[in-house]
């Protein structure tokens, strides 16, 4: 692709530049410098890097992974001893005594200040595997979060690649439009010279000037579309949306495209993120079944308890002193509700596991279909481009022949218009076909989680 540069110089010599001319040149140079500062050329790898650094979506999933990591540490805390303390301060009122028939009421003086303190430490000895299963569940959830992060990054990269390729495609179209506009202007100039010699009609010039207007309108539409896509791309990767992103077409066309069969794309199927996610869902459902089985088993803990209380109210009269003691032993607890509710929970968990198995089979089927379709699309894109190359060559040859025939008065203006439109159409389609090959290849990489 040609690169056009604007050079501004100050003419010196016999003819001096006026003050106004110098100011105008300086302002123009400044405006061009500002425009250039608003355009930034990026490779696709640089776009991906900026997205990894600045994308809010990636940042959210990264935080979710960190959160899942901390949840594992919290679950491990259940393996540690548990220590608790309970203190109580209270006011004790006087006692009242009376007969069983509620007669002979008498009031007795009691110590009014009461207090108690209980310290208790426990250590799990056996919990039916519930703690271990909970830790394993948190680990699986963390792995699932990692796969979600990978899938999100793949989706975002493919979206950005779509924007990037669209800008490249539109830039190619812009170049084709500009070439055709230059060609049309040259033809109009030739027509005007022929008109002065009496060998061309004014209506022919008018019709081609109208064609020129259509081309310029198409160019304007392409430029506006580039601005829209560039704005979306810049804002997504964390740049100022007003910066115009220019694609590095040279590096894009040098992108190595592996020629692989569908079998090779699916060779390491179990490592593809969507399949790993399905496997993790099955493991989490199996972990749920183990946890329910653990609820049928008792909890056994070693406990040490120290208590202090005062006053001693069981003595008559009450003793206004503190009483402290401690004890240690084994605590065994069992949830009797599981005898009645456990079967329903187990049936539900087994149905969930079966659903996860079917979902994995469905995901595998969808993966194979998607890879097959993308491989066919890539082969078709190659075939289309090879065919289009020949079409462009023929369209150029046809245009040159019709142009010479028209200038020699051997063809009509309608023939010229048809030849010009055919040339424009084939060039635009060729520009799109080259980008479509890269798009189909990136689609395959996104499906297999390697983008």
Short mmCIF file of C-alpha atoms in Angstrom, two decimals:
data_model
loop_
_atom_site.label_atom_id
_atom_site.label_comp_id
_atom_site.label_asym_id
_atom_site.label_seq_id
_atom_site.Cartn_x
_atom_site.Cartn_y
_atom_site.Cartn_z
CA UNK A 1 0.00 0.00 0.00
CA UNK A 2 1.33 3.38 -0.87
CA UNK A 3 2.01 5.89 1.86
CA UNK A 4 1.29 9.50 1.12
CA UNK A 5 3.25 12.20 2.95
CA UNK A 6 2.60 15.94 3.07
CA UNK A 7 5.74 18.09 3.06
CA UNK A 8 5.70 21.78 3.91
CA UNK A 9 8.67 23.97 3.16
CA UNK A 10 9.50 27.69 3.22
CA UNK A 11 10.58 29.04 -0.13
CA UNK A 12 13.67 31.23 0.01
CA UNK A 13 15.46 33.10 -2.72
CA UNK A 14 14.21 35.81 -5.00
CA UNK A 15 10.64 35.53 -3.84
CA UNK A 16 10.35 35.97 -0.09
CA UNK A 17 7.48 34.58 1.89
CA UNK A 18 5.21 37.20 3.41
CA UNK A 19 4.49 37.34 7.11
CA UNK A 20 0.94 36.14 6.53
CA UNK A 21 2.20 33.29 4.39
CA UNK A 22 4.66 32.22 7.06
CA UNK A 23 1.96 32.27 9.76
CA UNK A 24 -0.40 30.28 7.53
CA UNK A 25 2.30 27.68 6.83
CA UNK A 26 3.12 27.37 10.53
CA UNK A 27 -0.55 26.92 11.43
CA UNK A 28 -0.99 24.32 8.72
CA UNK A 29 2.11 22.45 9.87
CA UNK A 30 0.83 22.52 13.45
CA UNK A 31 -2.58 21.21 12.43
CA UNK A 32 -1.01 18.36 10.46
CA UNK A 33 1.23 17.52 13.41
CA UNK A 34 -1.85 17.43 15.65
CA UNK A 35 -3.66 15.14 13.20
CA UNK A 36 -0.69 12.80 13.10
CA UNK A 37 -0.58 12.76 16.90
CA UNK A 38 -4.20 11.57 16.86
CA UNK A 39 -3.34 8.51 14.73
CA UNK A 40 -1.59 5.49 16.23
CA UNK A 41 -0.47 2.43 14.29
CA UNK A 42 -0.73 -0.82 16.24
CA UNK A 43 -0.03 -4.44 15.43
CA UNK A 44 -2.60 -7.03 16.46
CA UNK A 45 -0.27 -8.31 19.20
CA UNK A 46 -0.04 -4.78 20.61
CA UNK A 47 -3.83 -4.53 20.59
CA UNK A 48 -4.04 -7.79 22.57
CA UNK A 49 -1.39 -6.58 25.03
CA UNK A 50 -3.21 -3.31 25.66
CA UNK A 51 -6.46 -5.22 26.16
CA UNK A 52 -4.79 -7.49 28.75
CA UNK A 53 -3.54 -4.42 30.61
CA UNK A 54 -6.58 -2.14 30.37
CA UNK A 55 -9.72 -4.15 29.64
CA UNK A 56 -12.28 -3.96 32.45
CA UNK A 57 -13.71 -7.32 31.42
CA UNK A 58 -10.34 -9.06 31.80
CA UNK A 59 -9.72 -7.23 35.07
CA UNK A 60 -13.05 -8.43 36.49
CA UNK A 61 -12.32 -12.06 35.62
CA UNK A 62 -8.81 -11.75 37.05
CA UNK A 63 -10.29 -10.50 40.32
CA UNK A 64 -12.76 -13.39 40.30
CA UNK A 65 -9.84 -15.82 40.03
CA UNK A 66 -8.08 -14.10 42.93
CA UNK A 67 -11.30 -14.27 44.93
CA UNK A 68 -11.58 -18.01 44.25
CA UNK A 69 -7.98 -18.46 45.41
CA UNK A 70 -8.77 -16.76 48.72
CA UNK A 71 -11.85 -18.96 49.11
CA UNK A 72 -9.55 -22.01 49.14
CA UNK A 73 -7.57 -20.52 52.02
CA UNK A 74 -10.78 -19.80 53.93
CA UNK A 75 -11.99 -23.39 53.41
CA UNK A 76 -8.67 -24.71 54.78
CA UNK A 77 -9.29 -22.79 58.00
CA UNK A 78 -11.84 -25.47 58.98
CA UNK A 79 -8.90 -27.84 59.52
CA UNK A 80 -7.46 -25.54 62.20
CA UNK A 81 -8.50 -25.53 65.88
CA UNK A 82 -11.49 -23.41 66.75
CA UNK A 83 -11.27 -21.20 69.83
CA UNK A 84 -14.20 -19.28 71.29
CA UNK A 85 -14.90 -17.14 74.32
CA UNK A 86 -18.12 -15.99 75.91
CA UNK A 87 -18.38 -13.48 78.74
CA UNK A 88 -21.46 -12.32 80.59
CA UNK A 89 -22.10 -9.66 83.25
CA UNK A 90 -25.53 -9.39 84.84
CA UNK A 91 -27.56 -7.87 87.66
CA UNK A 92 -29.28 -10.41 89.93
CA UNK A 93 -32.47 -9.39 91.73
CA UNK A 94 -33.59 -10.60 95.16
CA UNK A 95 -35.31 -13.95 95.41
CA UNK A 96 -38.90 -14.59 96.49
CA UNK A 97 -40.10 -17.73 98.29
CA UNK A 98 -43.72 -18.88 98.81
CA UNK A 99 -45.69 -22.02 99.55
CA UNK A 100 -46.97 -24.39 96.91
CA UNK A 101 -50.39 -22.86 97.31
CA UNK A 102 -48.84 -19.47 96.56
CA UNK A 103 -49.13 -18.15 100.13
CA UNK A 104 -46.60 -16.93 102.72
CA UNK A 105 -44.50 -14.79 100.42
CA UNK A 106 -41.00 -13.87 101.70
CA UNK A 107 -38.15 -11.94 100.12
CA UNK A 108 -34.52 -13.09 100.41
CA UNK A 109 -31.38 -11.06 99.85
CA UNK A 110 -29.08 -12.28 97.04
CA UNK A 111 -25.72 -11.06 95.69
CA UNK A 112 -26.63 -8.61 92.93
CA UNK A 113 -23.53 -8.87 90.75
CA UNK A 114 -23.30 -11.92 88.48
CA UNK A 115 -20.64 -12.83 85.93
CA UNK A 116 -19.57 -15.77 83.80
CA UNK A 117 -16.75 -16.58 81.40
CA UNK A 118 -16.52 -19.61 79.11
CA UNK A 119 -13.47 -20.51 77.01
CA UNK A 120 -13.73 -23.40 74.56
CA UNK A 121 -11.28 -24.86 72.04
CA UNK A 122 -12.14 -27.65 69.61
CA UNK A 123 -10.20 -29.60 66.98
CA UNK A 124 -11.85 -31.65 64.28
CA UNK A 125 -10.86 -35.30 64.41
CA UNK A 126 -13.33 -36.65 61.86
CA UNK A 127 -15.96 -34.84 59.79
CA UNK A 128 -17.03 -37.50 57.31
CA UNK A 129 -14.94 -35.88 54.56
CA UNK A 130 -17.05 -32.69 54.53
CA UNK A 131 -14.09 -30.35 55.11
CA UNK A 132 -11.91 -32.09 52.52
CA UNK A 133 -14.74 -32.09 49.99
CA UNK A 134 -15.38 -28.41 50.61
CA UNK A 135 -11.69 -27.60 50.01
CA UNK A 136 -11.74 -29.66 46.80
CA UNK A 137 -14.88 -27.83 45.71
CA UNK A 138 -13.19 -24.46 46.20
CA UNK A 139 -10.21 -25.68 44.18
CA UNK A 140 -12.48 -26.81 41.37
CA UNK A 141 -14.29 -23.46 41.48
CA UNK A 142 -10.94 -21.71 41.20
CA UNK A 143 -9.97 -23.83 38.19
CA UNK A 144 -13.37 -23.08 36.68
CA UNK A 145 -12.77 -19.37 37.27
CA UNK A 146 -9.41 -19.67 35.47
CA UNK A 147 -11.14 -21.27 32.48
CA UNK A 148 -13.77 -18.52 32.53
CA UNK A 149 -10.95 -15.98 32.46
CA UNK A 150 -9.33 -17.75 29.49
CA UNK A 151 -12.64 -17.97 27.62
CA UNK A 152 -13.35 -14.31 28.31
CA UNK A 153 -9.89 -13.35 27.04
CA UNK A 154 -10.45 -15.44 23.89
CA UNK A 155 -13.85 -13.81 23.26
CA UNK A 156 -12.44 -10.33 23.81
CA UNK A 157 -9.42 -10.96 21.60
CA UNK A 158 -11.63 -12.26 18.82
CA UNK A 159 -13.85 -9.20 19.14
CA UNK A 160 -10.79 -6.93 18.95
CA UNK A 161 -9.40 -8.95 16.04
CA UNK A 162 -12.72 -8.43 14.28
CA UNK A 163 -12.42 -4.66 14.79
CA UNK A 164 -8.78 -4.74 13.67
CA UNK A 165 -9.51 -6.75 10.52
CA UNK A 166 -12.51 -4.58 9.74
CA UNK A 167 -10.31 -1.47 9.87
CA UNK A 168 -7.79 -3.21 7.59
CA UNK A 169 -10.55 -4.22 5.20
CA UNK A 170 -11.98 -0.71 5.14
CA UNK A 171 -8.50 0.77 4.70
CA UNK A 172 -8.03 -1.46 1.65
CA UNK A 173 -11.39 -0.32 0.33
CA UNK A 174 -10.38 3.30 0.94
CA UNK A 175 -7.21 2.74 -1.09
CA UNK A 176 -9.22 1.15 -3.93
CA UNK A 177 -11.71 4.02 -3.92
CA UNK A 178 -8.92 6.59 -3.99
CA UNK A 179 -7.25 4.83 -6.94
CA UNK A 180 -10.52 4.63 -8.83
CA UNK A 181 -11.26 8.28 -8.13
CA UNK A 182 -7.83 9.24 -9.50
CA UNK A 183 -8.45 7.04 -12.53
CA UNK A 184 -11.90 8.52 -13.09
CA UNK A 185 -10.60 12.09 -12.82
CA UNK A 186 -7.97 11.27 -15.43
CA UNK A 187 -10.65 9.84 -17.70
CA UNK A 188 -12.82 12.93 -17.26
CA UNK A 189 -9.83 15.05 -18.17
CA UNK A 190 -9.33 12.96 -21.35
CA UNK A 191 -13.03 13.28 -22.15
CA UNK A 192 -12.90 17.04 -21.76
CA UNK A 193 -9.95 17.19 -24.19
CA UNK A 194 -11.87 14.96 -26.61
CA UNK A 195 -14.94 17.17 -26.24
CA UNK A 196 -12.92 20.23 -27.26
CA UNK A 197 -11.83 18.32 -30.36
CA UNK A 198 -15.42 17.37 -31.11
CA UNK A 199 -14.94 13.63 -30.58
CA UNK A 200 -16.87 13.32 -27.29
CA UNK A 201 -20.31 14.34 -26.08
CA UNK A 202 -20.99 16.67 -23.19
CA UNK A 203 -23.48 14.13 -21.82
CA UNK A 204 -20.68 11.55 -21.56
CA UNK A 205 -18.64 13.91 -19.43
CA UNK A 206 -21.66 14.61 -17.25
CA UNK A 207 -22.38 10.94 -16.74
CA UNK A 208 -18.80 10.22 -15.73
CA UNK A 209 -18.71 13.23 -13.42
CA UNK A 210 -21.80 11.71 -11.79
CA UNK A 211 -19.89 8.41 -11.47
CA UNK A 212 -17.08 10.37 -9.81
CA UNK A 213 -19.55 11.75 -7.26
CA UNK A 214 -20.71 8.23 -6.43
CA UNK A 215 -17.11 7.13 -5.88
CA UNK A 216 -16.40 10.09 -3.61
CA UNK A 217 -19.57 9.36 -1.63
CA UNK A 218 -18.44 5.74 -1.25
CA UNK A 219 -15.03 6.94 -0.05
CA UNK A 220 -16.67 9.21 2.53
CA UNK A 221 -18.80 6.31 3.78
CA UNK A 222 -15.70 4.11 4.16
CA UNK A 223 -13.82 6.83 6.07
CA UNK A 224 -16.76 7.28 8.45
CA UNK A 225 -16.95 3.55 9.04
CA UNK A 226 -13.23 3.46 9.85
CA UNK A 227 -13.75 6.22 12.42
CA UNK A 228 -16.61 4.30 14.07
CA UNK A 229 -14.70 1.01 14.34
CA UNK A 230 -11.51 2.79 15.45
CA UNK A 231 -13.44 4.54 18.23
CA UNK A 232 -14.77 1.19 19.50
CA UNK A 233 -11.35 -0.46 19.31
CA UNK A 234 -9.52 2.38 21.10
CA UNK A 235 -12.06 2.58 23.94
CA UNK A 236 -12.00 -1.19 24.45
CA UNK A 237 -8.21 -1.38 24.84
CA UNK A 238 -8.04 1.62 27.15
CA UNK A 239 -6.82 4.32 24.74
CA UNK A 240 -8.36 7.72 24.15
CA UNK A 241 -11.33 6.97 21.87
CA UNK A 242 -10.48 10.01 19.76
CA UNK A 243 -7.19 8.38 18.73
CA UNK A 244 -7.54 6.86 15.28
CA UNK A 245 -6.15 3.34 15.16
CA UNK A 246 -4.18 2.49 12.03
CA UNK A 247 -3.53 -1.18 11.32
CA UNK A 248 -0.12 -2.54 10.40
CA UNK A 249 -1.17 -4.19 7.15
CA UNK A 250 2.32 -5.46 6.36
CA UNK A 251 2.64 -7.43 9.61
CA UNK A 252 -0.97 -8.56 9.31
CA UNK A 253 -0.41 -10.09 5.88
CA UNK A 254 2.76 -11.76 7.18
CA UNK A 255 0.75 -13.50 9.90
CA UNK A 256 1.74 -17.19 9.74
CA UNK A 257 -1.31 -19.29 8.97
CA UNK A 258 -0.91 -22.95 9.82
CA UNK A 259 -2.34 -25.43 7.36
CA UNK A 260 -3.93 -27.99 9.67
CA UNK A 261 -6.67 -30.54 9.22
CA UNK A 262 -9.73 -30.72 11.43
CA UNK A 263 -8.23 -33.72 13.21
CA UNK A 264 -5.09 -31.76 14.09
CA UNK A 265 -7.11 -28.81 15.38
CA UNK A 266 -8.95 -31.25 17.68
CA UNK A 267 -5.87 -33.34 18.50
CA UNK A 268 -5.66 -32.02 22.08
CA UNK A 269 -9.39 -31.69 22.60
CA UNK A 270 -9.43 -32.12 26.37
CA UNK A 271 -7.16 -29.07 26.82
CA UNK A 272 -9.52 -26.75 24.96
CA UNK A 273 -10.99 -24.32 27.54
CA UNK A 274 -14.65 -25.10 26.84
CA UNK A 275 -13.98 -28.83 27.27
CA UNK A 276 -11.95 -28.28 30.45
CA UNK A 277 -14.84 -26.19 31.76
CA UNK A 278 -17.26 -29.05 31.04
CA UNK A 279 -14.95 -31.54 32.82
CA UNK A 280 -14.76 -29.27 35.86
CA UNK A 281 -18.56 -29.05 35.98
CA UNK A 282 -18.72 -32.86 36.12
CA UNK A 283 -16.10 -32.99 38.88
CA UNK A 284 -17.97 -30.38 40.92
CA UNK A 285 -21.21 -32.38 40.61
CA UNK A 286 -19.36 -35.52 41.77
CA UNK A 287 -17.89 -33.57 44.66
CA UNK A 288 -21.42 -32.57 45.65
CA UNK A 289 -22.40 -36.26 45.82
CA UNK A 290 -19.41 -36.98 48.09
CA UNK A 291 -20.37 -34.08 50.34
CA UNK A 292 -23.93 -35.40 50.73
CA UNK A 293 -22.57 -38.85 51.61
CA UNK A 294 -20.38 -37.19 54.24
CA UNK A 295 -23.47 -35.66 55.85
CA UNK A 296 -24.62 -39.20 56.77
CA UNK A 297 -21.54 -39.56 58.99
CA UNK A 298 -21.02 -38.07 62.45
CA UNK A 299 -18.71 -35.19 63.35
CA UNK A 300 -16.09 -36.02 65.98
CA UNK A 301 -14.14 -33.25 67.72
CA UNK A 302 -11.72 -33.00 70.62
CA UNK A 303 -12.84 -30.19 72.96
CA UNK A 304 -11.32 -28.39 75.96
CA UNK A 305 -13.59 -26.09 77.94
CA UNK A 306 -12.94 -23.78 80.87
CA UNK A 307 -15.79 -22.04 82.73
CA UNK A 308 -15.95 -19.49 85.51
CA UNK A 309 -19.19 -18.29 87.05
CA UNK A 310 -20.31 -16.39 90.14
CA UNK A 311 -22.04 -16.18 92.50
CA UNK A 312 -22.84 -19.79 93.39
CA UNK A 313 -26.63 -19.81 93.40
CA UNK A 314 -27.18 -23.51 94.16
CA UNK A 315 -26.12 -23.08 97.78
CA UNK A 316 -28.50 -21.80 100.44
CA UNK A 317 -27.75 -19.13 101.27
CA UNK A 318 -25.98 -18.26 97.94
CA UNK A 319 -22.21 -17.85 98.05
CA UNK A 320 -20.96 -14.55 96.66
CA UNK A 321 -17.81 -16.08 95.16
CA UNK A 322 -16.59 -17.21 91.72
CA UNK A 323 -16.52 -20.88 90.79
CA UNK A 324 -14.12 -22.04 88.05
CA UNK A 325 -13.50 -25.47 86.49
CA UNK A 326 -12.38 -27.05 83.23
CA UNK A 327 -12.93 -30.28 81.35
CA UNK A 328 -11.73 -32.01 78.17
CA UNK A 329 -13.26 -34.73 76.08
CA UNK A 330 -14.64 -35.93 72.78
CA UNK A 331 -17.71 -34.34 71.16
CA UNK A 332 -19.80 -36.40 68.75
CA UNK A 333 -22.63 -34.82 66.79
CA UNK A 334 -24.96 -36.26 64.17
CA UNK A 335 -27.59 -34.60 61.99
CA UNK A 336 -30.68 -36.81 62.25
CA UNK A 337 -32.40 -34.80 59.50
CA UNK A 338 -30.24 -36.60 56.91
CA UNK A 339 -32.14 -39.84 57.67
CA UNK A 340 -35.27 -38.20 56.24
CA UNK A 341 -33.97 -35.57 53.81
CA UNK A 342 -30.75 -37.13 52.50
CA UNK A 343 -32.32 -39.30 49.80
CA UNK A 344 -33.90 -36.33 48.04
CA UNK A 345 -30.64 -34.38 48.14
CA UNK A 346 -28.75 -37.38 46.75
CA UNK A 347 -31.22 -37.88 43.88
CA UNK A 348 -30.95 -34.21 43.00
CA UNK A 349 -27.14 -34.35 43.02
CA UNK A 350 -27.05 -37.44 40.79
CA UNK A 351 -29.42 -35.86 38.28
CA UNK A 352 -27.16 -32.80 38.26
CA UNK A 353 -24.11 -34.99 37.54
CA UNK A 354 -25.93 -36.70 34.67
CA UNK A 355 -26.87 -33.28 33.27
CA UNK A 356 -23.23 -32.18 33.40
CA UNK A 357 -22.20 -35.34 31.51
CA UNK A 358 -24.76 -34.66 28.78
CA UNK A 359 -23.68 -31.02 28.62
CA UNK A 360 -20.07 -32.13 28.05
CA UNK A 361 -21.18 -34.40 25.22
CA UNK A 362 -23.14 -31.51 23.72
CA UNK A 363 -20.15 -29.16 24.11
CA UNK A 364 -17.92 -31.71 22.35
CA UNK A 365 -20.43 -32.01 19.52
CA UNK A 366 -20.65 -28.23 19.16
CA UNK A 367 -16.86 -27.94 19.22
CA UNK A 368 -16.44 -30.47 16.41
CA UNK A 369 -19.16 -28.79 14.35
CA UNK A 370 -17.63 -25.34 14.86
CA UNK A 371 -14.12 -26.50 13.93
CA UNK A 372 -15.43 -28.33 10.87
CA UNK A 373 -17.37 -25.26 9.72
CA UNK A 374 -14.38 -22.96 10.32
CA UNK A 375 -12.02 -25.30 8.41
CA UNK A 376 -14.42 -25.36 5.46
CA UNK A 377 -14.68 -21.56 5.68
CA UNK A 378 -10.87 -21.22 5.63
CA UNK A 379 -10.54 -23.47 2.57
CA UNK A 380 -13.32 -21.55 0.84
CA UNK A 381 -11.63 -18.22 1.63
CA UNK A 382 -8.42 -19.44 -0.01
CA UNK A 383 -10.31 -20.63 -3.09
CA UNK A 384 -12.26 -17.39 -3.31
CA UNK A 385 -9.09 -15.28 -3.17
CA UNK A 386 -7.39 -17.32 -5.91
CA UNK A 387 -10.43 -16.93 -8.10
CA UNK A 388 -10.67 -13.24 -7.33
CA UNK A 389 -7.05 -12.60 -8.30
CA UNK A 390 -7.84 -13.79 -11.81
CA UNK A 391 -11.05 -11.75 -11.84
CA UNK A 392 -9.16 -8.57 -10.91
CA UNK A 393 -6.61 -9.19 -13.63
CA UNK A 394 -9.36 -9.67 -16.22
CA UNK A 395 -11.26 -6.62 -14.95
CA UNK A 396 -8.16 -4.43 -15.34
CA UNK A 397 -7.53 -5.73 -18.84
CA UNK A 398 -11.17 -5.20 -19.78
CA UNK A 399 -11.17 -1.65 -18.41
CA UNK A 400 -8.04 -0.68 -20.34
CA UNK A 401 -9.42 -2.16 -23.57
CA UNK A 402 -12.82 -0.43 -23.21
CA UNK A 403 -11.10 2.85 -22.29
CA UNK A 404 -8.99 2.81 -25.43
CA UNK A 405 -11.97 1.84 -27.56
CA UNK A 406 -14.02 4.65 -26.04
CA UNK A 407 -11.30 7.24 -26.64
CA UNK A 408 -11.15 6.03 -30.22
CA UNK A 409 -14.93 6.30 -30.56
CA UNK A 410 -15.48 2.55 -30.78
CA UNK A 411 -17.51 2.03 -27.58
CA UNK A 412 -20.28 3.78 -25.66
CA UNK A 413 -20.12 5.58 -22.33
CA UNK A 414 -22.26 2.82 -20.84
CA UNK A 415 -19.51 0.36 -21.70
CA UNK A 416 -17.05 2.54 -19.83
CA UNK A 417 -19.32 2.74 -16.80
CA UNK A 418 -19.82 -1.02 -16.75
CA UNK A 419 -16.09 -1.67 -17.06
CA UNK A 420 -15.31 0.82 -14.27
CA UNK A 421 -17.94 -0.64 -11.95
CA UNK A 422 -16.72 -4.18 -12.61
CA UNK A 423 -13.14 -3.17 -11.86
CA UNK A 424 -14.15 -1.43 -8.63
CA UNK A 425 -16.29 -4.36 -7.50
CA UNK A 426 -13.58 -6.99 -8.08
CA UNK A 427 -10.90 -4.90 -6.35
CA UNK A 428 -13.10 -4.33 -3.30
CA UNK A 429 -13.94 -8.03 -3.11
CA UNK A 430 -10.27 -9.01 -3.41
CA UNK A 431 -9.38 -6.69 -0.53
CA UNK A 432 -12.08 -8.37 1.55
CA UNK A 433 -11.03 -11.90 0.54
CA UNK A 434 -7.48 -11.44 1.83
CA UNK A 435 -8.80 -10.31 5.20
CA UNK A 436 -11.38 -13.12 5.31
CA UNK A 437 -8.60 -15.73 5.21
CA UNK A 438 -7.05 -14.23 8.34
CA UNK A 439 -10.49 -13.93 9.96
CA UNK A 440 -11.30 -17.61 9.41
CA UNK A 441 -7.89 -18.63 10.79
CA UNK A 442 -8.34 -16.50 13.91
CA UNK A 443 -11.83 -17.97 14.31
CA UNK A 444 -10.30 -21.46 14.43
CA UNK A 445 -7.77 -20.32 17.03
CA UNK A 446 -10.54 -18.73 19.12
CA UNK A 447 -12.69 -21.89 19.00
CA UNK A 448 -9.75 -24.03 20.13
CA UNK A 449 -8.67 -21.51 22.80
CA UNK A 450 -5.29 -20.66 21.27
CA UNK A 451 -5.90 -17.07 20.10
#
